[in-house]
CSV table of C-alpha atoms (C1' of nucleotides) in Angstrom, one decimal:
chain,number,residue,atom,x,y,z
A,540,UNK,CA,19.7,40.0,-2.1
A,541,UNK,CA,16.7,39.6,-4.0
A,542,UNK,CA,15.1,36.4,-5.2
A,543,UNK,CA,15.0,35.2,-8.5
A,544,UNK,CA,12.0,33.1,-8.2
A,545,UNK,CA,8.6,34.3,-9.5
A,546,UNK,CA,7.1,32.8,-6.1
A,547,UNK,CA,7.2,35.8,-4.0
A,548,UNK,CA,5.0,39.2,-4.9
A,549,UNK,CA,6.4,41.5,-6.6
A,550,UNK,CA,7.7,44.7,-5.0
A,551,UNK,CA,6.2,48.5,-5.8
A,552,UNK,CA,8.6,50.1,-8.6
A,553,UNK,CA,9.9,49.3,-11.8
A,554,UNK,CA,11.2,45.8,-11.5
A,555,UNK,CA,14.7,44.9,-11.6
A,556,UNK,CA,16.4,44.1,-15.4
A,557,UNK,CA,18.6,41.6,-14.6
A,558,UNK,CA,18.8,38.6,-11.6
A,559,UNK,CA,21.0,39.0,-8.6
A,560,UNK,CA,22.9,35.5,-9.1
A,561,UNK,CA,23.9,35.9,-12.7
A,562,UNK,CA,25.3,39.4,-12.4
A,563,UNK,CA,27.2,38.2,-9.4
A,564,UNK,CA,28.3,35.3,-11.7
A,565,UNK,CA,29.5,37.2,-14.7
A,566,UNK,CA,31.0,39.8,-12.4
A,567,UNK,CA,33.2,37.2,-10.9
A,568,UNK,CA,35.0,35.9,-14.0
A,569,UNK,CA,36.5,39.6,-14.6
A,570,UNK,CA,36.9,39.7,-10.7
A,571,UNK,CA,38.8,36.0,-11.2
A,572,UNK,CA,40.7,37.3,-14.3
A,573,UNK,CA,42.5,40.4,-13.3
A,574,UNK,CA,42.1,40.7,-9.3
A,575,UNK,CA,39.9,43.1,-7.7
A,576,UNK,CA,42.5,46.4,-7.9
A,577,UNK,CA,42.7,45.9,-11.5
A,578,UNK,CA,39.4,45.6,-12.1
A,579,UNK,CA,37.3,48.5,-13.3
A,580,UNK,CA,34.0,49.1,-12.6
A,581,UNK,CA,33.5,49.9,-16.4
A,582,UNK,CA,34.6,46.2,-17.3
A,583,UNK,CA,32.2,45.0,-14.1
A,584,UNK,CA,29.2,46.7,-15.3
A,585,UNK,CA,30.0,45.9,-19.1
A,586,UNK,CA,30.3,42.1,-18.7
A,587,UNK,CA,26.9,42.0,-16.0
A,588,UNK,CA,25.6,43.9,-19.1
A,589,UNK,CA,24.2,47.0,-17.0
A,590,UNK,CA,25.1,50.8,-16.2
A,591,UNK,CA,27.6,51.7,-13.6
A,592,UNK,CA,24.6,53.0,-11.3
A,593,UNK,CA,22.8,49.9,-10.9
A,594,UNK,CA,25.8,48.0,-10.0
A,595,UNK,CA,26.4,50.8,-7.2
A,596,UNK,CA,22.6,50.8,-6.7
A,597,UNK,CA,22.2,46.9,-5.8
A,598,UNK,CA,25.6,46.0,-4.4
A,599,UNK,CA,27.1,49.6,-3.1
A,600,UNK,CA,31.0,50.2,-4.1
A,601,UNK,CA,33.8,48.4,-5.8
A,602,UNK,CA,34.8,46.7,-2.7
A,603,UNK,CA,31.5,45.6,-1.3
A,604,UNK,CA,30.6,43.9,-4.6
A,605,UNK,CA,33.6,42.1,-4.7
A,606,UNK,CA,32.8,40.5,-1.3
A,607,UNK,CA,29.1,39.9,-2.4
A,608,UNK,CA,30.7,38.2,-5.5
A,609,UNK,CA,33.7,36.3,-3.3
A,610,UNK,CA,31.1,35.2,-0.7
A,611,UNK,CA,28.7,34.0,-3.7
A,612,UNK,CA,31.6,32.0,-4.7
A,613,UNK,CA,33.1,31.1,-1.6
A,614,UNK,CA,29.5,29.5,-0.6
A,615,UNK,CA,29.1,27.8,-3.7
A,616,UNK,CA,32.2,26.6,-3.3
A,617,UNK,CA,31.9,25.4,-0.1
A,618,UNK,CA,28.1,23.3,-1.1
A,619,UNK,CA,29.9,21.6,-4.0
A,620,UNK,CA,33.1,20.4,-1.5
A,621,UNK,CA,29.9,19.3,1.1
A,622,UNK,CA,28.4,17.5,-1.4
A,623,UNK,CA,31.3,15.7,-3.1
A,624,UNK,CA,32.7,15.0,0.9
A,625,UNK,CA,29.3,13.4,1.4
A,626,UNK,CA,28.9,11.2,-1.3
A,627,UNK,CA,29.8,7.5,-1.7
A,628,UNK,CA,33.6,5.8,-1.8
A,629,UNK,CA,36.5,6.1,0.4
A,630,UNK,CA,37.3,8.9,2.0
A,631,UNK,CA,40.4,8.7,-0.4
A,632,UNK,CA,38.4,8.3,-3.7
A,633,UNK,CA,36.3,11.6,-2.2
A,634,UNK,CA,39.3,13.6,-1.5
A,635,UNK,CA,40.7,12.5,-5.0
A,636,UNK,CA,37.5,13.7,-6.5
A,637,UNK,CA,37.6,17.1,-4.8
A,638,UNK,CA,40.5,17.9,-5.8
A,639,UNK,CA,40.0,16.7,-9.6
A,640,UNK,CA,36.9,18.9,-10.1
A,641,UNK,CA,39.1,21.6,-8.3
A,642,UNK,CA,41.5,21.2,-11.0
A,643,UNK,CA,39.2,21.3,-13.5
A,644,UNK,CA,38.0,24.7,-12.1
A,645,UNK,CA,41.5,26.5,-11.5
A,646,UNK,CA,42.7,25.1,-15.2
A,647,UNK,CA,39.7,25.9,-16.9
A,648,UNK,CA,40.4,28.1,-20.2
A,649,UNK,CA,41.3,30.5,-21.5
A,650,UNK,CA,43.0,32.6,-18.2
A,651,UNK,CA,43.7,29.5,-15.4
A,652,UNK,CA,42.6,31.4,-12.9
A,653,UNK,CA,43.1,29.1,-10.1
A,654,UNK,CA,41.1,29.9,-7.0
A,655,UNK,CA,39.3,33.1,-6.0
A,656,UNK,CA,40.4,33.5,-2.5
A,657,UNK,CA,43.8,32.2,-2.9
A,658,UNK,CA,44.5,34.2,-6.4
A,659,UNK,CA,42.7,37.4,-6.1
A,660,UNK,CA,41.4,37.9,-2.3
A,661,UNK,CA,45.3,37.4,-0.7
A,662,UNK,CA,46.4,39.8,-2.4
A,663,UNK,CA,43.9,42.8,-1.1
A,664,UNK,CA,44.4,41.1,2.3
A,665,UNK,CA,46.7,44.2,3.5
A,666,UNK,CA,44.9,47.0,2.2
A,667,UNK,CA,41.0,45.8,2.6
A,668,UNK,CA,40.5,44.0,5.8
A,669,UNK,CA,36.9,43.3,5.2
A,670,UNK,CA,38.0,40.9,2.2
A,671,UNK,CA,40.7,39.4,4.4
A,672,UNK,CA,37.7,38.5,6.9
A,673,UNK,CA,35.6,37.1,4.7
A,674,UNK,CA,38.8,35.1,2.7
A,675,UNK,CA,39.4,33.8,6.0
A,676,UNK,CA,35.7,32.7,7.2
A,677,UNK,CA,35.7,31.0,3.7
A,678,UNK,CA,39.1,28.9,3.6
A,679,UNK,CA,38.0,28.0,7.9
A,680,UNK,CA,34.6,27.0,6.2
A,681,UNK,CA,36.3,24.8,3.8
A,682,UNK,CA,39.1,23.8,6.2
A,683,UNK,CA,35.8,23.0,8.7
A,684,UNK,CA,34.0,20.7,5.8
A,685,UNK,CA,37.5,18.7,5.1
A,686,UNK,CA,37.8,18.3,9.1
A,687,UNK,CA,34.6,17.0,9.5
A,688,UNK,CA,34.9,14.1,6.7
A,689,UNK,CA,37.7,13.0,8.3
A,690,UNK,CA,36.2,12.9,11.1
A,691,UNK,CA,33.6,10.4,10.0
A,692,UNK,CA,36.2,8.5,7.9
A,693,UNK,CA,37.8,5.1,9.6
A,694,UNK,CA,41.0,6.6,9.4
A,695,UNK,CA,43.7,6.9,12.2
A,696,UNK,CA,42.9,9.7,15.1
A,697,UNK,CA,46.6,10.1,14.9
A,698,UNK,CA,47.1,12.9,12.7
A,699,UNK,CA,44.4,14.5,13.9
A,700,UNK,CA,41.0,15.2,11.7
A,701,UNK,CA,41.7,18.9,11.6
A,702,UNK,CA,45.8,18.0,11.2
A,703,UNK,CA,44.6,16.3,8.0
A,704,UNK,CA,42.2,19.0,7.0
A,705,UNK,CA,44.8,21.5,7.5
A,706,UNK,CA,47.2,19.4,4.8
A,707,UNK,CA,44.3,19.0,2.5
A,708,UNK,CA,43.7,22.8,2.4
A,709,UNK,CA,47.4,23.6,1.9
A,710,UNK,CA,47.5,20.9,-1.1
A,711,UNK,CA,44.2,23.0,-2.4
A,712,UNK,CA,46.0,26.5,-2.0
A,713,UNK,CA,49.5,24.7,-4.0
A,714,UNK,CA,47.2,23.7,-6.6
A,715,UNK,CA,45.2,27.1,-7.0
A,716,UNK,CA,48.6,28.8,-7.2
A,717,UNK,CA,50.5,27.0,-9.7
A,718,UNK,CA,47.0,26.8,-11.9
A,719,UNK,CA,46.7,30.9,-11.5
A,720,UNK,CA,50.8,30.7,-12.8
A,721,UNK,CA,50.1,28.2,-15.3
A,722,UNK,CA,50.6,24.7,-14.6
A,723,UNK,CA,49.1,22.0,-16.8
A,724,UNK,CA,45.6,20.4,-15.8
A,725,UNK,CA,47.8,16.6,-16.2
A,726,UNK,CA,50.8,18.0,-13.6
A,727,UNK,CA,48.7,19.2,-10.8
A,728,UNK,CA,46.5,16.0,-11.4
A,729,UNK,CA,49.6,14.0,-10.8
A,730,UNK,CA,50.5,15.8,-8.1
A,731,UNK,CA,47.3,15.8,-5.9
A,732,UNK,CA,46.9,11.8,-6.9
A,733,UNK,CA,50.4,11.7,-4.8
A,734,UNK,CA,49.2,13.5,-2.1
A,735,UNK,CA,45.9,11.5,-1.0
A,736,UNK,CA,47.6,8.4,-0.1
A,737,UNK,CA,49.4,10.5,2.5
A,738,UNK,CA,46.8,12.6,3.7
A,739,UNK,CA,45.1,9.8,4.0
A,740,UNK,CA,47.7,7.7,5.6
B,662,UNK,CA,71.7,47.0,-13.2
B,663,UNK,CA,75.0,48.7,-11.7
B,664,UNK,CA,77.5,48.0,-9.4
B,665,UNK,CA,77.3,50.0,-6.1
B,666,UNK,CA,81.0,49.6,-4.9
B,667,UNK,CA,83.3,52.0,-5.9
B,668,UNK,CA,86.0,49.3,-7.4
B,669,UNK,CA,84.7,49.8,-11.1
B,670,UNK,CA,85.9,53.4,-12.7
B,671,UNK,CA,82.9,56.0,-12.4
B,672,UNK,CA,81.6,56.7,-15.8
B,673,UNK,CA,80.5,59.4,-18.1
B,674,UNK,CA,77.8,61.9,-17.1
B,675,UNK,CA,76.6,63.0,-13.5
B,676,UNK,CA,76.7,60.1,-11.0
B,677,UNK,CA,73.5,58.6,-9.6
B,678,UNK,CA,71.9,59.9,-6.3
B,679,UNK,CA,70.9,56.4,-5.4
B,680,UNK,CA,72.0,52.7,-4.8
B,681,UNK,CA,69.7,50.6,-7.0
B,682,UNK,CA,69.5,47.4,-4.1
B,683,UNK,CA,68.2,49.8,-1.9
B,684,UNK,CA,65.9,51.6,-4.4
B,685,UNK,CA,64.5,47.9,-5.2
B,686,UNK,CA,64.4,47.0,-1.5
B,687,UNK,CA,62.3,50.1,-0.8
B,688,UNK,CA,60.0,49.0,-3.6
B,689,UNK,CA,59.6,45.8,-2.7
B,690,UNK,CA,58.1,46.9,0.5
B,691,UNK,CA,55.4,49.1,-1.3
B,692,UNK,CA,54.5,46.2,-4.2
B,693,UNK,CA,54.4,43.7,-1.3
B,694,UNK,CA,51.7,45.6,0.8
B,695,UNK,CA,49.6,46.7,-2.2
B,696,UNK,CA,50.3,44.3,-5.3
B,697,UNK,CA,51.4,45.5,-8.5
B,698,UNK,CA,47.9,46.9,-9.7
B,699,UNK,CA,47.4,48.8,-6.5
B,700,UNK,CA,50.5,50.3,-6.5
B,701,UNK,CA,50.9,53.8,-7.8
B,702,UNK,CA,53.7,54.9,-9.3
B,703,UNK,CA,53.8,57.9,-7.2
B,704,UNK,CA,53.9,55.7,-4.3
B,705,UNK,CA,56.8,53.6,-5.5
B,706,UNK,CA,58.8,56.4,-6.3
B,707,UNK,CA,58.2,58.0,-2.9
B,708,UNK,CA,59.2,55.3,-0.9
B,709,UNK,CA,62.4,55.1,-3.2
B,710,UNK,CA,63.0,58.3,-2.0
B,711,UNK,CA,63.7,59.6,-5.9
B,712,UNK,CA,61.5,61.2,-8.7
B,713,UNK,CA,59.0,59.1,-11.4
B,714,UNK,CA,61.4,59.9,-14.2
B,715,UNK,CA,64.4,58.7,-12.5
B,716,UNK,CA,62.6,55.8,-11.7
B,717,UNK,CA,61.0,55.3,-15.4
B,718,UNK,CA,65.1,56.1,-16.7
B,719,UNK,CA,66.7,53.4,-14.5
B,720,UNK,CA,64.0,50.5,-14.4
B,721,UNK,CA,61.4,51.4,-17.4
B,722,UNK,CA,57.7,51.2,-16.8
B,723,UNK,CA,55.9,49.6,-13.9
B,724,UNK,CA,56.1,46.6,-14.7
B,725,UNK,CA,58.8,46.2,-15.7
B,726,UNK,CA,60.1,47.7,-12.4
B,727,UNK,CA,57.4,44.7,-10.4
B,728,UNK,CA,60.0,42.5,-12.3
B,729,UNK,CA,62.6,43.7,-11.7
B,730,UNK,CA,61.8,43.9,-7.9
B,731,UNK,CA,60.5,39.8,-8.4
B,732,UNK,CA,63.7,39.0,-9.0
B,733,UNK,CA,65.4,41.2,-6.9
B,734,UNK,CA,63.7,39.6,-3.7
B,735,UNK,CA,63.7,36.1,-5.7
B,736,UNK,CA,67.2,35.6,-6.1
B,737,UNK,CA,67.6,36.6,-2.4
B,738,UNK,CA,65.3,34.1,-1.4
B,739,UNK,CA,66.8,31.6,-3.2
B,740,UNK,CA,69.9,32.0,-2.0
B,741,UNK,CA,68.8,32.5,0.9
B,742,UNK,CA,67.2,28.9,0.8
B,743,UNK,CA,70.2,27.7,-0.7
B,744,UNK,CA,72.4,28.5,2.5
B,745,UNK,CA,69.7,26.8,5.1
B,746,UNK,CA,69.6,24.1,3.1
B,747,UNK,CA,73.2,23.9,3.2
B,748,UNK,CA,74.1,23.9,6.5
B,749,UNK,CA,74.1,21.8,9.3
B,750,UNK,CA,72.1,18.8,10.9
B,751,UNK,CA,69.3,16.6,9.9
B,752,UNK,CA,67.3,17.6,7.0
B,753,UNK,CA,64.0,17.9,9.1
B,754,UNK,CA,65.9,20.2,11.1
B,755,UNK,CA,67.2,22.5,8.4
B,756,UNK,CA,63.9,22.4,6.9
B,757,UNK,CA,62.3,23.1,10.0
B,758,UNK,CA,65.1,26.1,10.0
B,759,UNK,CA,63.9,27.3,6.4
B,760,UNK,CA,59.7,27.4,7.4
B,761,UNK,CA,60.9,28.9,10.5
B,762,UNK,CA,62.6,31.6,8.9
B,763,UNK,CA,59.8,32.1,6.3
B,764,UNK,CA,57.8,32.2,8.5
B,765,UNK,CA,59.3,34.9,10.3
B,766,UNK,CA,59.6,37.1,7.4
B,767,UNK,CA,55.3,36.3,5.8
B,768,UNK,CA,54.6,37.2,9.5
B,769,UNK,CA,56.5,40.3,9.6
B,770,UNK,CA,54.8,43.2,11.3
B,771,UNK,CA,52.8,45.3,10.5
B,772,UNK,CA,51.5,43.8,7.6
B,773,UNK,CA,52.0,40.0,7.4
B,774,UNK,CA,52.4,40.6,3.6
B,775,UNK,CA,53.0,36.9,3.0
B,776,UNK,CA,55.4,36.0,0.2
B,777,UNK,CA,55.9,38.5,-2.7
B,778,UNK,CA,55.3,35.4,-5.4
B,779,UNK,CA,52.3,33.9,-4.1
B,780,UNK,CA,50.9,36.7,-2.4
B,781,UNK,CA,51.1,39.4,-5.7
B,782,UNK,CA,52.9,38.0,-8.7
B,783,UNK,CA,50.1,35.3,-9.0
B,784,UNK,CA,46.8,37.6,-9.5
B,785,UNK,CA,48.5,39.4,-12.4
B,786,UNK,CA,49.7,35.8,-13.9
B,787,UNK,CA,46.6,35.6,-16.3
B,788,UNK,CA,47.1,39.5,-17.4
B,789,UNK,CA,50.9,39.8,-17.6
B,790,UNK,CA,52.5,37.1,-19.1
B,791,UNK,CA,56.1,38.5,-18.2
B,792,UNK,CA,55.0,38.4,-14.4
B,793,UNK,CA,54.3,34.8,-14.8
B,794,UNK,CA,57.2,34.1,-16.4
B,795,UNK,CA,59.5,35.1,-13.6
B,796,UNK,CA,57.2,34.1,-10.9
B,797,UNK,CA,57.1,30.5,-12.5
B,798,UNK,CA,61.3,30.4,-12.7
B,799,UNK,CA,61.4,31.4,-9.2
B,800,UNK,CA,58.8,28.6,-8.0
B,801,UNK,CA,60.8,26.2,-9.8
B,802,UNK,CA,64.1,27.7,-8.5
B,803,UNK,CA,63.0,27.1,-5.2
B,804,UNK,CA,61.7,23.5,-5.9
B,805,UNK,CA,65.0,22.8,-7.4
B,806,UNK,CA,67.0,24.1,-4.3
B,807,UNK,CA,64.6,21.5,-1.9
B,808,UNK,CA,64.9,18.9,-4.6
B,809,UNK,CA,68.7,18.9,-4.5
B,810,UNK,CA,68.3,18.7,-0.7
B,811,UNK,CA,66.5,16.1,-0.6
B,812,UNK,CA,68.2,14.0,-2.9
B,813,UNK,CA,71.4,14.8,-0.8
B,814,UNK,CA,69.9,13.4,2.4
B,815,UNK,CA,69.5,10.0,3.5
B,816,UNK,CA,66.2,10.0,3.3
B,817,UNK,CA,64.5,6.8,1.6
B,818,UNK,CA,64.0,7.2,-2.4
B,819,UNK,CA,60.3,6.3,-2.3
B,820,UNK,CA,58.7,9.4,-2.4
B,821,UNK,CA,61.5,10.8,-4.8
B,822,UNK,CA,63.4,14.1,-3.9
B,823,UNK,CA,61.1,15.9,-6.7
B,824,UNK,CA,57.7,14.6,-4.9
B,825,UNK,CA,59.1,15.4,-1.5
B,826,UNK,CA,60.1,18.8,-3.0
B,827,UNK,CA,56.5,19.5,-4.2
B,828,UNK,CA,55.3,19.1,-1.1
B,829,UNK,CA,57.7,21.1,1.0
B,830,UNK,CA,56.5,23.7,-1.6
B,831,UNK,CA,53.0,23.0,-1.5
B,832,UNK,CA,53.2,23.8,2.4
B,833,UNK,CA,55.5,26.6,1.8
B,834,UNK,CA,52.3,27.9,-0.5
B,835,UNK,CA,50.1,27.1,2.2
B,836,UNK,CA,51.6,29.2,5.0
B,837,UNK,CA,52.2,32.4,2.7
B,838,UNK,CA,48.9,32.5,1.5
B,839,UNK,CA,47.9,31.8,5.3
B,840,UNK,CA,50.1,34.3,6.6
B,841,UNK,CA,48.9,37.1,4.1
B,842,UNK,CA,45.4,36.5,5.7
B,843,UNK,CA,46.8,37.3,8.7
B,844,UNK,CA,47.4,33.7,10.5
B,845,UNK,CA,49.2,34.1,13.5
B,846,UNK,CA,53.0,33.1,13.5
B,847,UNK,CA,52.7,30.3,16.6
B,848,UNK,CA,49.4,28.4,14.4
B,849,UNK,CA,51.9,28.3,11.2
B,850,UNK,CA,55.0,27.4,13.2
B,851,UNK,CA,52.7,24.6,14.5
B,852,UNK,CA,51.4,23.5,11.2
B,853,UNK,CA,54.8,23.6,9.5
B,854,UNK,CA,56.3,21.0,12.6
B,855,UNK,CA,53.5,19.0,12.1
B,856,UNK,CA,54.5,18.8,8.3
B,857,UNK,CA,57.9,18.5,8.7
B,858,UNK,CA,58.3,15.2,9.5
B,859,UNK,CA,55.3,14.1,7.0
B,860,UNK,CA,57.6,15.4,4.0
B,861,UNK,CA,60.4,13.8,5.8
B,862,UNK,CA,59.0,10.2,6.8
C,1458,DT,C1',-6.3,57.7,-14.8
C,1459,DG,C1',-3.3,59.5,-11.3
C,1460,DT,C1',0.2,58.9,-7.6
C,1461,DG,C1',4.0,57.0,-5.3
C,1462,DT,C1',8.1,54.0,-5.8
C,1463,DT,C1',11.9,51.8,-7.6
C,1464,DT,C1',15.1,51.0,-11.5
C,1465,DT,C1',17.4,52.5,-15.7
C,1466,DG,C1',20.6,55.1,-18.5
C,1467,DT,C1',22.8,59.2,-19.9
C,1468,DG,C1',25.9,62.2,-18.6
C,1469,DC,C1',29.0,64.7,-15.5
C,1470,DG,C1',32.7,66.0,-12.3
C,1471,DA,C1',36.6,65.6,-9.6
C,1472,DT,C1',40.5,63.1,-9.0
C,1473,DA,C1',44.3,60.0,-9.7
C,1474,DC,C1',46.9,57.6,-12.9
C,1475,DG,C1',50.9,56.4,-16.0
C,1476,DG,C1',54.2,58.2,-18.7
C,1477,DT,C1',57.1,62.0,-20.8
C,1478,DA,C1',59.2,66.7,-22.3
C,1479,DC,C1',62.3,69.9,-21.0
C,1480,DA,C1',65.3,72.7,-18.6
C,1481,DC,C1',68.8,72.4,-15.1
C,1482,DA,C1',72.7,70.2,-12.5
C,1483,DA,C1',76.8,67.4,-11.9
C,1484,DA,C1',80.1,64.7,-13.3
C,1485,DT,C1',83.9,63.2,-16.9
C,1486,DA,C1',86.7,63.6,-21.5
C,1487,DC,C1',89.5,66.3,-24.1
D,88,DG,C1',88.1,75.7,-19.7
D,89,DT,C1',84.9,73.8,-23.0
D,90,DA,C1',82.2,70.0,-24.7
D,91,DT,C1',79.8,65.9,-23.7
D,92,DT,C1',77.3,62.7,-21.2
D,93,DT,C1',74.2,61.3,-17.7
D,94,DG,C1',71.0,62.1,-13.8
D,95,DT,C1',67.5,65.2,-11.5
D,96,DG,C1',63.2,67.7,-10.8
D,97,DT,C1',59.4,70.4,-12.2
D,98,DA,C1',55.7,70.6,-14.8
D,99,DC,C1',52.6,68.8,-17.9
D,100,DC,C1',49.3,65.9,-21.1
D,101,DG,C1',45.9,62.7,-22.2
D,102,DT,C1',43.3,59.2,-20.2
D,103,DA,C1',40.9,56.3,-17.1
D,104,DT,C1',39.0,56.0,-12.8
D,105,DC,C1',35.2,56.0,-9.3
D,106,DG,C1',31.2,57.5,-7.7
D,107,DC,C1',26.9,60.2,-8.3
D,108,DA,C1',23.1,63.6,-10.0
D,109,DC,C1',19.2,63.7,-12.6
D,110,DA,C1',15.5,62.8,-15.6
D,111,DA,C1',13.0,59.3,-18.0
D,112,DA,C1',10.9,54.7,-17.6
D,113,DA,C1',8.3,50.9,-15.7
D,114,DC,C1',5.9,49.0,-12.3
D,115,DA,C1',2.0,48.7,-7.9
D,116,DC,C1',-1.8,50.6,-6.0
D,117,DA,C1',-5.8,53.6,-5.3
DNA sequence: TGTGTTTTGTGCGATACGGTACACAAATAC
DNA sequence: GTATTTGTGTACCGTATCGCACAAAACACA
């Protein structure tokens, strides 16, 4: 995990072609598209736009650069809930807003592709326990930020902060599914605008 | 897609060596550890306890053998759903009865595989349109069953039966996806309680 | 300019994969 | 009993896969 910023000296040998964050960003749309047993390394390397051995070089195997791209996703996507939890409104017109730029993401075009841990990290869950762990330290890290709003909210203590952050996740993974199977931007819109009044009752 | 009881006449040529419910059953297990990608054929036909060409004679190609195992375990669940929701007592307590049992069967050792639709039909959505296709008839198969449920109970028309539905389905999302992660069976049978009488107020 | 260090890119090797051809076996129809 | 039909099992083909070896390239430092 080398920085991209010119700030720091550079180091002895022939420097590196390409930046750590964008070839983790690239590599995660083909990661997001067809799942991480479907994905060949080939198609990785071709769409980061280097050779096979520098993806092996800089990130080691097929399964340790999906976690480097899931966790580079995962984090992300845990800054931009943070930040959208943080800002101004009701806690309902924040929730609302989470789940609309959510939307936005899962529905995006052309594939849907609804959420990376939900879609494409379950799935390995079985067979690869080191993506299960870190799926599961990043939907606790989400569950965690959704706790803590509520928390800080003037709502009820009566379902519980992490009672309602465990609903708000499961309305998250309900969305993420049925965008990764296709459902319209409009539906799930609909649907998550009737679940925030009673999360948030 | 024949008939394993020995009512119908035999016909022609030389009878087959297997029962295709069990064949699909045996398959099932194998897709619902590893996905479709990560299945191998060899696998599949191994665990079916038969050859690849009988396999490739009697189902076709491999995915076309995922779908025919998606529906296989679909249209057992369904009914499956169907019967709970059929029976006896209080709709909170039948739909506690139906989480219960999923939960039972998501949980089941030694993998916790979760539920075959959301935990490996949805990564191949965006890359096998067929896939989707069945996975999306069984969603709304199973929304249907809790919508006629709901609209059968006593239960105030406010949130419809089709709202209440999506959310029984949402958390039914929630606790395979949970469960394939490898959530232990108490924390979902807690969660899905707690949810219960939400979806029911 | 020379030396050490790191990355790049071509190319390779071993394996596993999906799918099928073909000969043999087992049953029925006539 | 012979012909026909259908399923089984071995063996195979072409391809795609992952992961790496190796030499050339591009840099820092002396």
């Amino acid at each position: 995990m080398r920085n991209s910023t010119e700030t720091t000296k550079r180091p002895r040998g022939r420097p590196r072609a390409f930046i750590t964050d964008e070839v983790l960003d690239r590599v995660r749309t083909v990661f997001l598209k067809k799942g991480f047993a479907a994905a060949s390394v080939d198609e990785l390397a071709a769409a980061a736009g280097l050779n096979r051995p520098s993806l092996y070089a800089a990130f080691g195997d097929k399964e340790q650069l999906y976690i480097h791209t899931l966790r580079f996703y995962g984090q992300k996507s845990v800054e931009g809930l943070d930040a959208v939890l943080a800002g101004t409104g009701t806690i309902e017109q924040r929730l609302s807003k989470v789940y609309k730029l959510a939307i936005d993401l899962y529905t995006a075009p052309p594939h849907r592709p609804g959420c990376m841990i939900v879609g494409t990290a379950a799935v390995e869950s079985p067979t690869h326990p080191k993506i299960a762990a870190v799926a599961n330290e990043l939907l606790v890290a989400i569950e965690k930020s959704l706790e803590r709003a509520f928390a800080a909210s003037d709502l009820s203590r009566e379902p519980s902060p992490a009672a309602r952050a465990r609903m708000a996740g499961a309305i998250m993974h309900s969305i993420a599914i049925r965008a990764r199977l296709g459902a319209k931007a409009a539906d799930l819109r609909t649907f998550a605008a009737s679940m925030v009044p009673v999360i948030c009752r």
